[in-house]
Coordinates of C-alpha atoms in Angstrom, one line a residue:
X4 CA 91.3 13.6 132.2
X5 CA 88.7 14.1 135.0
X6 CA 85.8 11.4 134.9
X7 CA 82.5 12.9 136.2
X8 CA 79.5 10.6 137.2
X9 CA 76.5 10.8 139.6
X10 CA 74.7 8.3 142.0
X11 CA 70.9 8.4 142.2
X12 CA 69.1 7.2 145.4
X13 CA 65.5 7.0 144.2
X14 CA 62.4 6.9 146.4
X15 CA 60.1 6.1 143.6
X16 CA 56.9 4.1 144.6
X17 CA 55.6 1.8 144.2
X18 CA 57.6 -1.0 143.2
X19 CA 61.0 0.5 143.4
X20 CA 63.7 -1.8 142.2
X21 CA 67.0 -0.8 143.5
X22 CA 67.0 2.7 144.7
X23 CA 70.7 3.5 144.3
X24 CA 72.1 3.7 140.8
X25 CA 75.3 5.2 139.2
X26 CA 75.3 7.2 136.0
X27 CA 77.7 6.9 133.1
X28 CA 81.1 8.7 133.6
X29 CA 82.1 11.7 131.5
X30 CA 85.9 12.0 131.0
X31 CA 86.9 15.7 130.7
X32 CA 89.4 17.2 128.2
X33 CA 90.7 20.5 129.8
X34 CA 93.1 22.8 127.8
X35 CA 95.6 25.1 129.7
X36 CA 95.0 28.8 129.5
X37 CA 97.5 30.5 127.1
X38 CA 98.9 33.6 128.6
X39 CA 101.1 35.4 126.1
X40 CA 104.4 37.2 127.1
X41 CA 107.4 38.8 125.3
X42 CA 110.9 39.8 126.1
X43 CA 113.4 41.8 124.1
X44 CA 117.2 42.1 124.1
X45 CA 119.6 44.6 122.3
X46 CA 122.4 43.5 120.2
X47 CA 124.6 45.9 122.3
X48 CA 124.2 48.5 124.9
X49 CA 126.5 51.3 126.2
X50 CA 127.2 52.2 122.6
X51 CA 128.6 55.2 120.8
X52 CA 126.5 57.8 119.2
X53 CA 125.3 57.0 115.7
X54 CA 125.7 53.3 116.3
X55 CA 122.9 51.1 114.9
X56 CA 121.5 48.7 117.5
X57 CA 119.2 45.7 116.7
X58 CA 116.5 44.7 119.1
X59 CA 115.2 41.1 119.0
X60 CA 111.8 40.0 120.5
X61 CA 111.2 36.5 122.0
X62 CA 107.5 35.8 122.4
X63 CA 105.8 33.2 124.5
X64 CA 102.3 32.0 123.3
X65 CA 102.5 34.4 120.5
X66 CA 100.5 32.3 118.2
X67 CA 101.1 31.6 114.6
X68 CA 100.9 35.2 113.3
X69 CA 101.8 37.4 116.2
X70 CA 101.7 41.2 115.6
X71 CA 104.6 43.3 116.9
X72 CA 104.5 47.0 117.6
X73 CA 107.8 48.5 118.6
X74 CA 108.0 51.6 120.7
X75 CA 110.7 54.1 121.5
X76 CA 109.9 56.3 124.4
X77 CA 106.3 55.0 124.0
X78 CA 106.2 56.3 120.5
X79 CA 105.4 53.8 117.8
X80 CA 108.4 52.9 115.7
X81 CA 109.7 50.1 113.5
X82 CA 107.6 47.6 111.6
X83 CA 105.7 44.4 112.4
X84 CA 108.7 42.3 112.9
X85 CA 110.4 40.4 115.7
X86 CA 113.4 42.6 115.2
X87 CA 113.9 46.4 115.1
X88 CA 117.1 48.3 114.3
X89 CA 117.8 52.0 114.7
X90 CA 120.4 54.5 116.0
X91 CA 119.5 55.2 119.6
X92 CA 120.2 58.3 121.6
X93 CA 121.2 58.2 125.3
X94 CA 118.2 57.4 127.6
X95 CA 115.9 56.0 124.9
X96 CA 113.6 53.3 126.3
X97 CA 112.8 50.6 123.7
X98 CA 110.0 48.0 124.1
X99 CA 107.5 46.0 122.0
X100 CA 103.9 45.1 122.3
X101 CA 102.7 41.6 121.2
X102 CA 99.2 40.9 119.9
X103 CA 99.0 37.1 120.2
X104 CA 96.7 34.9 118.2
X105 CA 97.5 31.7 120.2
X106 CA 94.6 29.2 120.5
X107 CA 92.9 27.8 122.3
X108 CA 92.3 29.4 125.7
X109 CA 94.2 32.6 125.0
X110 CA 94.2 34.7 128.2
X111 CA 94.9 38.3 127.2
X112 CA 96.1 38.7 123.7
X113 CA 97.9 42.1 124.0
X114 CA 101.1 42.2 126.2
X115 CA 104.1 44.5 126.5
X116 CA 107.7 43.5 126.7
X117 CA 110.3 44.6 129.1
X118 CA 111.8 48.0 128.4
X119 CA 115.5 48.4 127.4
X120 CA 117.0 51.7 128.5
X121 CA 119.9 52.6 126.1
X122 CA 123.2 54.0 127.3
X123 CA 124.5 55.9 124.3
X124 CA 127.9 57.6 124.8
X125 CA 128.7 60.8 122.8
X126 CA 131.4 60.5 120.1
X127 CA 134.6 62.0 121.5
X128 CA 136.2 64.2 118.8
X129 CA 139.5 65.4 120.2
X130 CA 140.6 69.0 119.6
X131 CA 143.3 71.2 121.0
X132 CA 143.7 75.0 121.1
X133 CA 146.9 76.9 122.0
X134 CA 147.4 80.4 123.4
X135 CA 150.6 82.4 123.9
X136 CA 151.4 84.0 127.2
X137 CA 152.0 87.2 125.1
X138 CA 152.3 88.2 121.4
X139 CA 153.7 91.3 119.8
X140 CA 156.8 90.9 122.0
X141 CA 160.3 92.1 121.9
X142 CA 163.2 90.1 120.5
X143 CA 164.8 87.6 122.9
X144 CA 161.6 87.4 125.0
X145 CA 160.6 83.9 126.2
X146 CA 157.0 83.1 125.4
X147 CA 155.0 80.2 126.9
X148 CA 152.4 78.4 124.8
X149 CA 149.7 76.5 126.6
X150 CA 147.6 73.8 125.0
X151 CA 144.0 73.3 126.1
X152 CA 142.8 69.9 124.9
X153 CA 139.2 68.7 124.4
X154 CA 138.6 65.0 124.7
X155 CA 142.3 64.5 125.2
X156 CA 142.0 61.5 127.4
X157 CA 144.0 60.6 130.5
X158 CA 147.4 60.5 128.9
X159 CA 147.4 62.7 125.8
X160 CA 150.6 62.9 123.8
X161 CA 151.7 66.4 122.6
X162 CA 154.1 67.2 119.7
X163 CA 154.9 70.9 119.5
X164 CA 155.9 72.4 116.1
X165 CA 157.6 75.7 115.1
X166 CA 157.3 76.4 111.4
X167 CA 156.2 72.7 111.0
X168 CA 159.5 71.5 112.6
X169 CA 159.2 69.4 115.7
X170 CA 160.1 71.2 118.9
X171 CA 159.5 71.1 122.6
X172 CA 158.6 68.0 124.7
X173 CA 155.5 65.9 125.4
X174 CA 153.9 68.6 127.6
X175 CA 150.8 70.8 127.5
X176 CA 153.2 73.8 127.7
X177 CA 156.1 74.9 125.5
X178 CA 158.4 77.9 126.1
X179 CA 161.0 79.4 123.8
X180 CA 162.2 82.7 122.4
X181 CA 160.4 83.2 119.0
X182 CA 161.5 85.3 116.1
X183 CA 159.2 87.4 114.0
X184 CA 156.8 85.4 111.8
X185 CA 157.3 82.0 113.6
X186 CA 154.1 79.9 113.4
X187 CA 153.6 77.7 116.5
X188 CA 151.2 74.8 116.8
X189 CA 150.8 71.5 118.5
X190 CA 149.6 68.0 117.6
X191 CA 147.4 66.1 120.1
X192 CA 147.3 62.3 120.1
X193 CA 144.3 61.5 122.3
X194 CA 143.5 58.3 124.3
X195 CA 140.0 59.4 125.3
X196 CA 137.4 56.6 125.8
X197 CA 134.9 55.5 124.9
X198 CA 133.9 56.5 121.4
X199 CA 137.0 58.4 120.3
X200 CA 136.7 59.8 116.7
X201 CA 140.1 60.5 115.2
X202 CA 142.9 60.5 117.7
X203 CA 145.4 62.8 116.0
X204 CA 144.5 66.4 115.6
X205 CA 146.4 69.7 115.1
X206 CA 145.8 73.0 116.9
X207 CA 145.4 76.4 115.6
X208 CA 148.6 78.1 114.5
X209 CA 149.8 81.2 116.4
X210 CA 151.8 83.5 114.3
X211 CA 154.3 85.5 116.4
X212 CA 154.9 89.2 116.0
X213 CA 158.4 89.9 117.4
X214 CA 159.6 93.4 117.3
X215 CA 163.3 94.2 117.1
X216 CA 164.9 95.7 120.2
X217 CA 165.3 99.4 119.7
X218 CA 168.7 100.5 121.1
X219 CA 168.9 104.3 120.9
X220 CA 172.2 106.0 120.0
X221 CA 173.4 109.5 119.5
X222 CA 176.5 111.0 117.9
X223 CA 177.6 114.6 117.7
X224 CA 179.8 116.5 115.2
X225 CA 181.2 120.0 115.4
X226 CA 180.8 122.4 112.5
X227 CA 184.5 122.8 112.8
X228 CA 187.3 122.0 115.2
X229 CA 190.8 123.4 115.5
X230 CA 189.2 126.9 115.5
X231 CA 190.3 130.4 116.3
X232 CA 189.6 131.9 119.7
X233 CA 186.2 133.7 119.6
X234 CA 184.8 131.5 116.9
X235 CA 181.2 130.2 117.2
X236 CA 181.0 126.4 116.7
X237 CA 177.7 124.6 116.0
X238 CA 177.2 121.0 117.3
X239 CA 174.7 118.8 115.6
X240 CA 173.3 115.6 117.2
X241 CA 172.4 112.6 115.0
X242 CA 170.3 110.0 116.7
X243 CA 168.8 106.6 115.9
X244 CA 165.7 105.0 117.6
X245 CA 165.0 108.4 119.3
X246 CA 161.3 108.0 119.2
X247 CA 158.7 110.8 118.5
X248 CA 159.6 113.0 121.4
X249 CA 163.3 112.6 122.2
X250 CA 164.9 114.7 124.9
X251 CA 168.4 116.0 124.4
X252 CA 170.6 117.3 127.2
X253 CA 173.9 119.0 126.1
X254 CA 176.9 119.1 128.4
X255 CA 180.0 121.2 128.4
X256 CA 182.7 119.9 130.7
X257 CA 180.1 117.7 132.3
X258 CA 177.8 120.6 133.2
X259 CA 174.3 120.8 131.6
X260 CA 174.0 123.5 129.0
X261 CA 172.0 124.0 125.8
X262 CA 168.3 124.2 124.8
X263 CA 167.2 120.6 124.6
X264 CA 167.3 120.4 120.8
X265 CA 169.6 118.6 118.4
X266 CA 171.7 121.8 117.9
X267 CA 174.0 123.5 120.3
X268 CA 176.0 126.6 119.6
X269 CA 178.9 127.7 121.7
X270 CA 182.0 129.9 121.6
X271 CA 184.5 127.3 123.0
X272 CA 187.7 127.7 124.8
X273 CA 190.6 125.3 124.3
X274 CA 190.0 121.9 125.9
X275 CA 186.2 122.3 126.3
X276 CA 184.5 118.8 126.2
X277 CA 181.1 118.8 124.5
X278 CA 178.7 115.9 124.6
X279 CA 174.9 115.2 124.7
X280 CA 172.6 112.6 126.2
X281 CA 169.5 111.3 124.5
X282 CA 166.3 110.2 126.4
X283 CA 164.3 108.2 123.8
X284 CA 160.6 107.4 123.9
X285 CA 160.8 104.9 121.0
X286 CA 158.3 102.1 121.1
X287 CA 158.1 99.2 121.3
X288 CA 161.1 97.4 122.8
X289 CA 163.2 100.3 123.9
X290 CA 166.5 99.1 125.2
X291 CA 168.8 101.3 127.3
X292 CA 167.7 105.0 127.6
X293 CA 169.1 107.6 128.1
X294 CA 172.4 107.1 126.2
X295 CA 175.4 109.4 125.9
X296 CA 177.1 110.5 122.8
X297 CA 180.7 110.7 121.9
X298 CA 182.7 113.6 123.4
X299 CA 184.2 116.2 121.2
X300 CA 187.3 117.9 122.7
X301 CA 187.7 121.4 121.2
X302 CA 191.0 122.7 119.9
X303 CA 190.9 126.5 120.1
X304 CA 193.9 128.5 118.9
X305 CA 195.0 131.9 120.2
X306 CA 194.9 134.9 117.9
X307 CA 198.0 136.3 116.3
X308 CA 198.5 140.0 115.4
X309 CA 199.4 140.0 111.7
X310 CA 200.7 143.1 110.0
X311 CA 201.8 144.3 106.5
X312 CA 204.3 146.9 105.3
X313 CA 205.5 147.9 101.8
X314 CA 208.7 149.4 100.3
X315 CA 209.2 151.0 96.9
X316 CA 212.3 150.6 94.7
X317 CA 212.6 154.4 94.2
X318 CA 210.8 157.5 95.5
X319 CA 211.0 160.3 94.3
X320 CA 211.6 159.2 90.7
X321 CA 211.5 160.8 87.3
X322 CA 208.5 160.2 85.1
X323 CA 208.2 157.3 82.7
X324 CA 210.4 155.1 84.9
X325 CA 208.7 152.0 86.4
X326 CA 208.9 151.4 90.1
X327 CA 208.4 148.1 92.1
X328 CA 206.6 147.9 95.4
X329 CA 207.5 145.0 97.6
X330 CA 205.2 143.8 100.5
X331 CA 206.4 142.3 103.7
X332 CA 203.9 140.0 105.5
X333 CA 204.5 139.8 109.3
X334 CA 203.0 136.8 111.1
X335 CA 200.7 136.1 108.2
X336 CA 201.5 132.4 107.8
X337 CA 203.1 130.5 105.0
X338 CA 200.8 131.4 102.0
X339 CA 199.2 134.8 102.5
X340 CA 197.4 136.5 99.6
X341 CA 197.9 140.0 98.3
X342 CA 195.8 142.8 96.8
X343 CA 197.5 146.0 95.6
X344 CA 195.7 149.3 95.5
X345 CA 196.5 152.5 93.7
X346 CA 194.5 155.5 94.8
X347 CA 192.2 153.0 96.6
X348 CA 191.5 151.1 93.3
X349 CA 192.5 147.4 93.0
X350 CA 195.3 147.1 90.5
X351 CA 197.0 143.8 91.2
X352 CA 196.8 140.7 93.3
X353 CA 198.4 137.3 94.0
X354 CA 201.9 138.7 94.3
X355 CA 204.0 140.2 97.0
X356 CA 205.3 142.8 94.5
X357 CA 203.7 145.3 92.1
X358 CA 205.5 147.1 89.3
X359 CA 204.0 150.1 87.3
X360 CA 204.8 153.6 85.9
X361 CA 203.8 156.0 88.6
X362 CA 202.2 159.4 88.4
X363 CA 202.9 162.1 90.8
X364 CA 200.9 161.8 94.1
X365 CA 199.8 158.2 93.4
X366 CA 199.0 156.5 96.7
X367 CA 199.9 152.8 96.7
X368 CA 199.1 150.3 99.5
X369 CA 198.7 146.5 99.9
X370 CA 196.1 144.4 101.7
X371 CA 197.3 141.0 102.9
X372 CA 195.0 138.1 103.8
X373 CA 196.9 135.9 106.2
X374 CA 197.0 132.1 105.4
X375 CA 194.0 130.7 107.3
X376 CA 195.7 127.3 107.6
X377 CA 198.6 128.7 109.5
X378 CA 197.4 130.6 112.5
X379 CA 194.4 132.5 113.9
X380 CA 194.5 136.2 113.3
X381 CA 193.0 139.0 115.3
X382 CA 192.6 141.2 112.2
X383 CA 192.0 139.6 108.8
X384 CA 192.9 141.0 106.3
X385 CA 195.5 143.5 107.3
X386 CA 196.4 146.7 105.4
X387 CA 199.7 148.4 105.0
X388 CA 200.2 152.1 105.2
X389 CA 200.2 153.8 101.8
X390 CA 203.2 155.3 100.0
X391 CA 202.7 158.6 98.1
X392 CA 204.8 158.8 94.9
X393 CA 206.7 161.9 94.0
X394 CA 207.3 161.9 90.2
X395 CA 209.4 164.5 88.4
X396 CA 209.0 165.3 84.7
X397 CA 211.9 163.8 82.8
X398 CA 213.2 166.6 80.5
X399 CA 215.5 164.1 78.7
X400 CA 212.6 162.0 77.4
X401 CA 213.1 161.9 73.6
X402 CA 210.3 161.6 71.1
X403 CA 209.9 158.0 70.0
X404 CA 209.8 159.0 66.4
X405 CA 213.4 160.4 66.7
X406 CA 214.8 156.9 67.4
X407 CA 215.5 154.0 65.0
X408 CA 213.4 151.6 67.1
X409 CA 210.3 150.0 65.5
X410 CA 207.3 148.5 67.3
X411 CA 204.3 146.7 65.9
X412 CA 201.6 144.1 66.9
X413 CA 200.5 140.9 65.2
X414 CA 198.8 137.6 66.2
X415 CA 198.4 138.7 69.9
X416 CA 202.1 139.6 70.0
X417 CA 204.0 142.9 70.4
X418 CA 207.3 143.0 68.6
X419 CA 210.2 145.4 69.3
X420 CA 213.0 145.7 66.8
X421 CA 216.2 147.7 67.6
X422 CA 219.7 147.4 66.2
X423 CA 221.4 148.5 69.4
X424 CA 221.2 147.0 72.9
X425 CA 218.3 148.2 75.0
X426 CA 218.6 148.3 78.8
X427 CA 214.9 147.5 79.6
X428 CA 211.6 147.0 77.8
X429 CA 208.2 147.3 79.6
X430 CA 204.8 146.4 78.4
X431 CA 202.4 148.5 80.5
X432 CA 198.6 148.6 80.7
X433 CA 196.7 151.9 80.3
X434 CA 196.2 151.7 84.1
X435 CA 200.0 151.8 84.6
X436 CA 200.5 148.2 85.5
X437 CA 203.6 146.6 84.1
X438 CA 202.8 143.2 82.8
X439 CA 206.0 142.3 80.9
X440 CA 209.6 143.2 81.5
X441 CA 212.8 142.2 79.6
X442 CA 216.3 143.5 80.3
X443 CA 219.4 143.7 78.1
X444 CA 217.5 143.2 74.8
X445 CA 218.8 143.6 71.2
X446 CA 217.5 142.6 67.8
X447 CA 213.9 141.5 67.5
X448 CA 212.0 140.7 70.8
X449 CA 208.5 139.2 70.8
X450 CA 206.1 139.7 73.8
X451 CA 203.4 137.1 74.0
X452 CA 200.1 138.7 75.1
X453 CA 197.8 135.9 74.2
X454 CA 196.4 135.8 77.7
X455 CA 195.5 139.5 77.6
X456 CA 192.6 141.3 75.9
X457 CA 192.9 143.2 72.7
X458 CA 193.5 146.8 73.8
X459 CA 196.0 149.6 73.8
X460 CA 199.2 149.0 75.7
X461 CA 202.3 151.2 76.3
X462 CA 205.7 150.1 75.3
X463 CA 208.3 151.7 77.6
X464 CA 211.9 151.4 76.4
X465 CA 214.8 152.4 78.6
X466 CA 218.2 153.0 77.0
X467 CA 221.4 154.2 78.6
X468 CA 220.5 157.7 77.7
X469 CA 216.7 158.0 77.1
X470 CA 213.3 156.6 77.8
X471 CA 210.9 156.0 74.8
X472 CA 207.2 155.5 75.0
X473 CA 204.9 154.2 72.3
X474 CA 201.2 153.4 72.4
X475 CA 200.3 150.2 70.6
X476 CA 197.0 148.4 69.8
X477 CA 197.2 144.7 70.5
X478 CA 195.7 142.7 67.6

């Protein structure tokens, strides 16, 4: 809008007509200088990681077709657009350069925007780990579990679980007495800010190894009790939870004895008290060592002096006449056993008497074994003195063939037939042992020998006047 003119004061000669003149005025059209500028703003700042942020450019004097060059940390990015979107990382500086085509009077076409520094918070993924104060523990041991949270926030909430069943309280620690195989874990509900990703998480599971408490014990038994004086008794210890190197200490009447093994031998006296202690090295979880066994009180019986004697029904005696020996057991108990000997050869047992046909100079004795359930005996078995038989030849013995008596064998039986009355009939082995005896017999008499072997036997028949002998084969 300025008008520009000029005045002329001329000194032209000659004939100057008006020396001072004014020119025409020129009115000026002056355009303002166009200085471009640009600013940018972010759709959000102080964001979480992996969040897309849109940046918008606002140009001044950008012209009709401005050109944009976005930059992240001075490195070209984006496209020729007034907006730019991407996922920033913390500390990124975003700006844009504007190349303006504004007209007229553009002053500096290329300008840069302000820089926006991004605050990007990491995503907070909560987690929790637990640890036991100890594992591989003994039964009835209290174990404390401690939770260590990551991104738990200021007021995390804990839910403890044992075998997936809720337990404990809202605390970072949990104490209880586990049993073997229990699985302990905790759930964490986090309130961490900002950028919390998944608030509820579960910890690792801790599987508990709980060993049973090993309580040692020991018991002893005697090989026998209620024994005889002078008997050796063996004691055996049976233990549980004794470990690999147990130590045994035997005691007799509360005084240490023995060799430190599970076996102890002693010749006790009546009233002795025997016991043992066990020091166990069982692992793990040994409870109460050493321990004492039961106490065995010994019953020891004094020794009795048993003896044996024998009597014979007749001595001296005529030949072919049986005699009976009778044994007397003195202090041998209620049920002694007997063994008869003739000339030191065993000829009979299990009876306190022995009957046979003696020969001259036979020596007969008995051996008695006292009843072991009755008493204790100083000598066992005991033997009687022997009796020597004196046998005279019977001149009145008639020949069997002269009598009217008949004898025969059939079906393991021996039969004796006689019309008159017989005083006695003996069935005698070839060793002289009488195995059958009948008195006052007449008619037909059967002797059952089914329990005896087929062999020769003597039939001795005694009448009022004679003695008859017949050898018969049992069949």
